[in-house]
Coordinates of N, CA and C in Angstrom, one line a residue:
D97 N 0.8 -1.2 0.0 CA 0.0 0.0 0.0 C 0.9 1.2 0.0
L98 N 0.4 2.3 -0.7 CA 1.1 3.6 -0.7 C 1.1 4.1 0.8
R99 N 2.2 4.9 1.1 CA 2.3 5.5 2.4 C 1.0 6.2 2.7
N100 N 0.5 6.1 4.0 CA -0.7 6.7 4.5 C -1.9 6.1 3.9
H101 N -1.9 5.0 3.3 CA -3.0 4.3 2.7 C -3.0 2.8 3.1
G102 N -4.1 2.2 3.2 CA -4.2 0.8 3.6 C -3.5 0.5 4.8
L103 N -2.6 -0.5 4.8 CA -1.9 -1.0 6.0 C -0.5 -0.3 6.1
S104 N -0.2 0.6 5.2 CA 1.1 1.3 5.3 C 1.2 2.3 6.5
P105 N 2.4 2.5 7.1 CA 2.4 3.4 8.2 C 2.1 4.8 7.8
H106 N 1.7 5.6 8.8 CA 1.3 7.0 8.7 C 2.5 7.9 8.7
D107 N 2.6 8.8 7.7 CA 3.7 9.8 7.7 C 3.1 11.2 7.7
P108 N 3.2 11.9 8.7 CA 2.6 13.2 8.8 C 3.1 14.3 7.8
E109 N 4.3 14.0 7.3 CA 4.9 15.0 6.3 C 4.7 14.6 4.9
F110 N 3.7 13.8 4.6 CA 3.5 13.2 3.3 C 2.6 14.1 2.4
D111 N 3.0 14.3 1.2 CA 2.2 15.1 0.3 C 2.3 14.5 -1.1
F112 N 1.7 15.1 -2.1 CA 1.7 14.5 -3.4 C 3.1 14.4 -4.1
E113 N 4.0 15.3 -3.7 CA 5.4 15.2 -4.2 C 6.1 14.0 -3.7
C114 N 5.8 13.7 -2.4 CA 6.4 12.4 -1.8 C 5.8 11.2 -2.5
M115 N 4.4 11.3 -2.8 CA 3.8 10.2 -3.5 C 4.5 10.0 -4.9
A116 N 4.8 11.1 -5.6 CA 5.4 11.0 -6.9 C 6.8 10.4 -6.7
G117 N 7.5 10.7 -5.6 CA 8.8 10.2 -5.4 C 8.7 8.7 -5.1
D118 N 7.7 8.3 -4.3 CA 7.5 6.8 -4.1 C 7.3 6.1 -5.4
L119 N 6.5 6.7 -6.3 CA 6.2 6.1 -7.6 C 7.5 6.0 -8.4
Q120 N 8.3 7.0 -8.4 CA 9.6 7.0 -9.1 C 10.5 5.9 -8.6
E121 N 10.6 5.7 -7.2 CA 11.4 4.7 -6.6 C 10.9 3.3 -7.0
T122 N 9.5 3.1 -7.1 CA 8.9 1.9 -7.5 C 9.3 1.5 -8.9
F123 N 9.2 2.5 -9.8 CA 9.6 2.3 -11.2 C 11.0 1.9 -11.3
N124 N 11.9 2.5 -10.5 CA 13.3 2.2 -10.6 C 13.6 0.7 -10.1
I125 N 12.9 0.3 -9.1 CA 13.0 -1.0 -8.6 C 12.5 -2.1 -9.6
L126 N 11.3 -1.8 -10.2 CA 10.7 -2.7 -11.1 C 11.5 -2.8 -12.5
N127 N 12.1 -1.7 -12.8 CA 12.9 -1.6 -14.1 C 12.0 -2.0 -15.3
L128 N 10.9 -1.4 -15.4 CA 10.0 -1.7 -16.5 C 10.3 -0.8 -17.7
S129 N 10.0 -1.3 -18.9 CA 10.3 -0.4 -20.1 C 9.2 0.6 -20.4
K130 N 8.0 0.2 -20.1 CA 6.9 1.2 -20.2 C 5.9 1.0 -19.0
I131 N 5.4 2.2 -18.6 CA 4.5 2.2 -17.4 C 3.2 2.9 -17.7
N132 N 2.1 2.3 -17.2 CA 0.8 3.0 -17.2 C 0.5 3.5 -15.8
L133 N 0.1 4.7 -15.7 CA -0.2 5.2 -14.4 C -1.6 5.6 -14.2
M134 N -2.2 5.3 -13.1 CA -3.6 5.7 -12.8 C -3.6 6.2 -11.3
G135 N -4.2 7.3 -11.1 CA -4.3 7.8 -9.7 C -5.6 8.5 -9.5
H136 N -6.0 8.6 -8.3 CA -7.3 9.3 -7.9 C -6.9 10.4 -7.0
S137 N -7.5 11.6 -7.2 CA -7.4 12.8 -6.4 C -5.9 13.1 -6.2
L138 N -5.4 13.1 -4.9 CA -4.0 13.4 -4.6 C -3.1 12.4 -5.4
G139 N -3.5 11.2 -5.5 CA -2.7 10.2 -6.3 C -2.7 10.5 -7.8
A140 N -3.7 11.1 -8.3 CA -3.7 11.5 -9.7 C -2.7 12.7 -9.9
A141 N -2.7 13.6 -8.9 CA -1.7 14.7 -9.0 C -0.3 14.1 -9.0
A142 N -0.1 13.1 -8.1 CA 1.2 12.5 -8.0 C 1.6 11.7 -9.3
A143 N 0.6 11.1 -9.9 CA 0.8 10.4 -11.2 C 1.2 11.4 -12.3
L144 N 0.5 12.5 -12.3 CA 0.8 13.6 -13.3 C 2.2 14.1 -13.1
L145 N 2.6 14.4 -11.8 CA 3.9 14.9 -11.5 C 5.0 13.8 -11.9
A146 N 4.8 12.6 -11.5 CA 5.8 11.5 -11.9 C 5.9 11.4 -13.4
G147 N 4.7 11.4 -14.0 CA 4.7 11.2 -15.5 C 5.4 12.3 -16.2
S148 N 5.4 13.5 -15.6 CA 6.0 14.6 -16.3 C 7.6 14.6 -16.1
Q149 N 8.0 13.7 -15.3 CA 9.5 13.6 -15.0 C 10.1 12.3 -15.7
R150 N 9.3 11.6 -16.5 CA 9.8 10.3 -17.0 C 9.4 10.2 -18.5
S151 N 10.3 9.5 -19.3 CA 10.0 9.3 -20.7 C 9.5 7.9 -20.9
D152 N 9.4 7.1 -19.9 CA 9.0 5.7 -20.1 C 7.5 5.4 -19.6
V153 N 6.7 6.5 -19.6 CA 5.3 6.4 -19.2 C 4.5 6.2 -20.5
A154 N 3.7 5.2 -20.6 CA 2.9 4.9 -21.8 C 1.6 5.7 -21.8
A155 N 1.0 5.8 -20.7 CA -0.3 6.5 -20.6 C -0.6 6.8 -19.1
I156 N -1.4 7.8 -18.9 CA -1.8 8.2 -17.6 C -3.3 8.4 -17.6
V157 N -4.0 7.8 -16.5 CA -5.4 8.0 -16.3 C -5.5 8.8 -15.0
S158 N -5.9 10.0 -15.0 CA -6.0 10.9 -13.9 C -7.5 11.0 -13.5
V159 N -7.8 10.5 -12.3 CA -9.2 10.6 -11.8 C -9.4 11.6 -10.7
S160 N -10.1 12.7 -11.0 CA -10.5 13.7 -10.0 C -9.3 14.5 -9.5
A161 N -8.3 14.8 -10.4 CA -7.1 15.5 -9.9 C -7.5 17.0 -9.8
F162 N -6.8 17.6 -8.8 CA -6.9 19.1 -8.7 C -5.9 19.7 -9.7
A163 N -6.1 21.0 -10.0 CA -5.2 21.7 -11.0 C -4.0 22.3 -10.3
H164 N -4.2 22.8 -9.1 CA -3.2 23.6 -8.4 C -3.4 23.4 -6.9
P165 N -2.3 23.1 -6.1 CA -2.4 22.9 -4.7 C -2.9 24.2 -4.0
E166 N -2.5 25.4 -4.5 CA -2.9 26.6 -3.8 C -4.5 26.7 -3.8
Q167 N -5.1 26.3 -4.9 CA -6.5 26.4 -5.0 C -7.2 25.4 -4.0
V168 N -6.6 24.3 -3.8 CA -7.1 23.3 -2.8 C -7.0 23.9 -1.4
M169 N -5.9 24.6 -1.1 CA -5.7 25.2 0.2 C -6.7 26.4 0.3
R170 N -7.0 27.2 -0.7 CA -7.9 28.3 -0.6 C -9.3 27.7 -0.3
R171 N -9.7 26.6 -1.0 CA -11.1 26.1 -0.7 C -11.1 25.5 0.7
W172 N -10.1 24.9 1.2 CA -10.1 24.3 2.5 C -10.1 25.4 3.5
L173 N -9.4 26.5 3.4 CA -9.4 27.6 4.3 C -10.7 28.3 4.3
A174 N -11.3 28.5 3.1 CA -12.7 29.1 3.1 C -13.7 28.3 3.8
E175 N -13.6 27.0 3.7 CA -14.5 26.1 4.4 C -14.5 26.4 5.9
Y176 N -13.4 26.7 6.4 CA -13.2 27.0 7.9 C -13.2 28.5 8.2
R177 N -13.6 29.3 7.2 CA -13.6 30.7 7.3 C -12.3 31.3 7.8
I178 N -11.2 30.7 7.3 CA -9.9 31.3 7.6 C -9.5 32.1 6.4
P179 N -9.2 33.4 6.6 CA -8.8 34.3 5.5 C -7.5 33.8 4.8
F180 N -7.6 33.9 3.5 CA -6.4 33.5 2.7 C -5.3 34.5 3.0
W181 N -5.6 35.8 2.9 CA -4.6 36.8 3.2 C -4.8 37.3 4.6
P182 N -3.7 37.3 5.4 CA -2.4 36.9 5.1 C -2.1 35.5 5.6
L183 N -3.1 34.9 6.4 CA -2.8 33.6 7.1 C -2.6 32.5 6.1
G184 N -3.5 32.3 5.2 CA -3.4 31.2 4.2 C -2.2 31.3 3.3
W185 N -1.9 32.5 2.9 CA -0.8 32.8 2.1 C 0.5 32.4 2.8
L186 N 0.6 32.8 4.1 CA 1.8 32.4 4.9 C 1.9 30.9 5.0
V187 N 0.8 30.2 5.3 CA 0.8 28.8 5.4 C 1.3 28.1 4.2
N188 N 0.8 28.6 3.0 CA 1.3 28.0 1.7 C 2.8 28.3 1.5
R189 N 3.3 29.5 1.8 CA 4.7 29.7 1.7 C 5.5 28.8 2.6
Y190 N 5.0 28.6 3.8 CA 5.7 27.7 4.8 C 5.8 26.3 4.2
I191 N 4.6 25.8 3.7 CA 4.6 24.5 3.1 C 5.6 24.4 1.9
E192 N 5.6 25.4 1.1 CA 6.6 25.4 0.0 C 8.0 25.3 0.5
R193 N 8.3 26.0 1.6 CA 9.7 26.0 2.1 C 10.0 24.6 2.7
V194 N 9.0 24.0 3.4 CA 9.3 22.7 3.9 C 9.5 21.6 2.8
I195 N 8.7 21.7 1.8 CA 8.9 20.6 0.7 C 10.0 21.0 -0.3
G196 N 10.5 22.3 -0.2 CA 11.6 22.7 -1.1 C 11.2 22.9 -2.5
Q197 N 9.9 23.1 -2.8 CA 9.4 23.3 -4.1 C 8.3 24.4 -4.1
R198 N 8.2 25.2 -5.1 CA 7.1 26.1 -5.2 C 5.9 25.4 -5.8
F199 N 4.7 25.7 -5.3 CA 3.5 25.1 -5.8 C 3.3 25.3 -7.3
D200 N 3.7 26.4 -7.8 CA 3.6 26.7 -9.2 C 4.4 25.7 -10.1
D201 N 5.5 25.3 -9.5 CA 6.4 24.4 -10.2 C 6.0 22.9 -10.3
I202 N 5.2 22.5 -9.2 CA 4.8 21.1 -9.1 C 3.3 20.9 -9.4
A203 N 2.6 22.0 -9.6 CA 1.1 21.9 -9.8 C 0.8 21.1 -11.0
P204 N -0.2 20.2 -10.9 CA -0.6 19.4 -12.1 C -0.8 20.3 -13.4
V205 N -1.4 21.5 -13.2 CA -1.7 22.3 -14.3 C -0.4 22.8 -15.0
S206 N 0.7 22.9 -14.2 CA 2.0 23.3 -14.8 C 2.7 22.1 -15.3
R207 N 2.6 20.9 -14.7 CA 3.4 19.7 -15.1 C 2.8 19.0 -16.3
I208 N 1.5 19.0 -16.5 CA 0.8 18.2 -17.5 C 1.3 18.4 -18.9
A209 N 1.7 19.6 -19.2 CA 2.3 19.9 -20.5 C 3.6 19.3 -20.8
H210 N 4.3 18.8 -19.7 CA 5.6 18.2 -19.9 C 5.5 16.6 -20.1
I211 N 4.3 16.1 -20.0 CA 4.0 14.7 -20.1 C 4.0 14.3 -21.6
Q212 N 4.8 13.3 -22.0 CA 4.9 12.9 -23.4 C 3.8 11.9 -23.7
A213 N 3.3 11.2 -22.8 CA 2.3 10.2 -23.0 C 0.9 10.8 -23.1
P214 N -0.1 10.0 -23.7 CA -1.5 10.4 -23.6 C -2.0 10.4 -22.2
V215 N -2.9 11.4 -21.9 CA -3.4 11.5 -20.6 C -5.0 11.5 -20.7
L216 N -5.6 10.7 -19.9 CA -7.1 10.7 -19.8 C -7.4 11.3 -18.5
L217 N -8.2 12.4 -18.5 CA -8.7 13.0 -17.3 C -10.1 12.6 -17.1
V218 N -10.4 11.9 -16.0 CA -11.7 11.4 -15.7 C -12.2 12.3 -14.5
H219 N -13.4 12.8 -14.6 CA -13.9 13.7 -13.5 C -15.4 13.5 -13.4
G220 N -15.9 13.6 -12.2 CA -17.3 13.5 -11.9 C -18.0 14.9 -12.1
Q221 N -19.1 14.9 -12.7 CA -19.7 16.2 -13.0 C -20.3 16.9 -11.7
D222 N -20.5 16.1 -10.7 CA -21.0 16.6 -9.4 C -20.0 16.6 -8.3
D223 N -18.7 16.6 -8.7 CA -17.6 16.6 -7.7 C -17.6 17.9 -6.9
T224 N -17.8 17.9 -5.6 CA -17.7 19.1 -4.8 C -16.4 19.2 -4.1
V225 N -15.6 18.2 -4.1 CA -14.3 18.3 -3.4 C -13.3 18.9 -4.4
V226 N -13.2 18.4 -5.6 CA -12.4 19.0 -6.7 C -13.3 19.4 -7.8
P227 N -13.6 20.7 -8.0 CA -14.5 21.1 -9.0 C -14.1 20.7 -10.4
L228 N -15.1 20.4 -11.2 CA -14.9 20.1 -12.6 C -14.0 21.1 -13.3
E229 N -14.1 22.3 -12.9 CA -13.2 23.3 -13.5 C -11.7 23.0 -13.5
C230 N -11.3 22.2 -12.5 CA -9.9 21.8 -12.4 C -9.6 20.9 -13.6
A231 N -10.4 20.0 -13.9 CA -10.2 19.1 -15.0 C -10.1 19.8 -16.3
R232 N -11.0 20.8 -16.4 CA -11.0 21.6 -17.6 C -9.7 22.5 -17.8
R233 N -9.2 23.0 -16.7 CA -7.9 23.7 -16.7 C -6.8 22.8 -17.1
L234 N -6.8 21.5 -16.6 CA -5.8 20.6 -16.9 C -5.8 20.3 -18.4
Q235 N -7.0 20.0 -18.9 CA -7.1 19.7 -20.3 C -6.7 20.9 -21.2
A236 N -7.0 22.1 -20.8 CA -6.6 23.3 -21.6 C -5.1 23.4 -21.6
S237 N -4.4 22.9 -20.6 CA -2.9 23.0 -20.5 C -2.2 22.0 -21.3
A238 N -2.9 21.0 -21.8 CA -2.2 19.9 -22.5 C -3.0 19.4 -23.7
P239 N -2.5 19.7 -24.9 CA -3.3 19.2 -26.1 C -3.4 17.7 -26.2
H240 N -2.6 17.0 -25.6 CA -2.7 15.5 -25.6 C -3.6 14.9 -24.6
A241 N -4.2 15.7 -23.8 CA -5.1 15.3 -22.7 C -6.5 15.2 -23.2
S242 N -7.2 14.1 -22.9 CA -8.6 14.0 -23.2 C -9.4 14.1 -21.9
L243 N -10.6 14.7 -21.9 CA -11.4 14.8 -20.7 C -12.6 14.0 -20.9
L244 N -12.9 13.1 -19.9 CA -14.1 12.3 -19.8 C -14.9 12.7 -18.6
V245 N -16.0 13.3 -18.8 CA -16.8 13.8 -17.6 C -18.0 12.8 -17.5
R246 N -18.1 12.2 -16.3 CA -19.2 11.2 -16.1 C -20.0 11.7 -14.9
A247 N -21.2 11.1 -14.9 CA -22.1 11.4 -13.7 C -21.4 10.8 -12.5
G248 N -21.3 11.6 -11.5 CA -20.7 11.1 -10.2 C -20.1 12.2 -9.4
R249 N -19.5 11.8 -8.3 CA -18.9 12.7 -7.4 C -17.4 12.4 -7.3
H250 N -16.8 13.0 -6.2 CA -15.3 12.8 -6.1 C -14.9 11.4 -5.8
D251 N -15.7 10.7 -5.0 CA -15.3 9.4 -4.6 C -16.1 8.3 -5.2
G252 N -16.8 8.6 -6.2 CA -17.6 7.5 -6.9 C -18.4 8.0 -8.1
F253 N -18.5 7.1 -9.0 CA -19.2 7.5 -10.3 C -20.4 6.6 -10.4
D254 N -21.4 7.1 -11.1 CA -22.6 6.3 -11.5 C -22.1 5.4 -12.6
E255 N -22.7 4.2 -12.6 CA -22.4 3.2 -13.7 C -20.9 3.0 -13.8
E256 N -20.3 2.6 -12.7 CA -18.8 2.4 -12.7 C -18.3 1.4 -13.7
D257 N -19.1 0.3 -13.8 CA -18.6 -0.8 -14.7 C -18.5 -0.3 -16.2
A258 N -19.5 0.5 -16.6 CA -19.4 1.2 -17.9 C -18.2 2.1 -18.0
L259 N -18.0 2.9 -17.0 CA -16.9 3.8 -17.0 C -15.5 3.0 -17.1
Y260 N -15.4 1.9 -16.3 CA -14.2 1.1 -16.4 C -14.0 0.6 -17.8
A261 N -15.0 0.1 -18.4 CA -14.9 -0.4 -19.8 C -14.5 0.7 -20.8
Q262 N -15.0 1.9 -20.6 CA -14.7 3.0 -21.5 C -13.2 3.4 -21.2
V263 N -12.8 3.5 -20.0 CA -11.4 3.9 -19.7 C -10.4 2.8 -20.3

């Protein structure tokens, strides 16, 4: 299981860049010639980041990925009525310092254009966790990305068997 998922131990410092690093390490250990990636939500962001850093990725299926981590933080802060300026802005800059990367540099909307493989973006039309607009921004940033919008929410789609067959 991926760190912080299933039976794997909990790591409080874990983010999607760490997930991408774990994917990279797995690829190196497996030593495969071509890799297909599929991820959901944060895992989809990690798959897009990892895919943008490798030439041996055959295809990526991104399910419910966010476009930019700063937008995720803005929505989360707004939910708790915490003002973005200056508190949220400072929190984001602190996170960037801790991870050693700017959000703009690792954001899926920035990285997707660097992916050489075809990308399928799957998104639920009623997703309230990651709005459909995120998927549209991702598609607009990469001419090789296709968008498949289906009835469903963030954590589940209607008629999943039909969706799996289509993917």
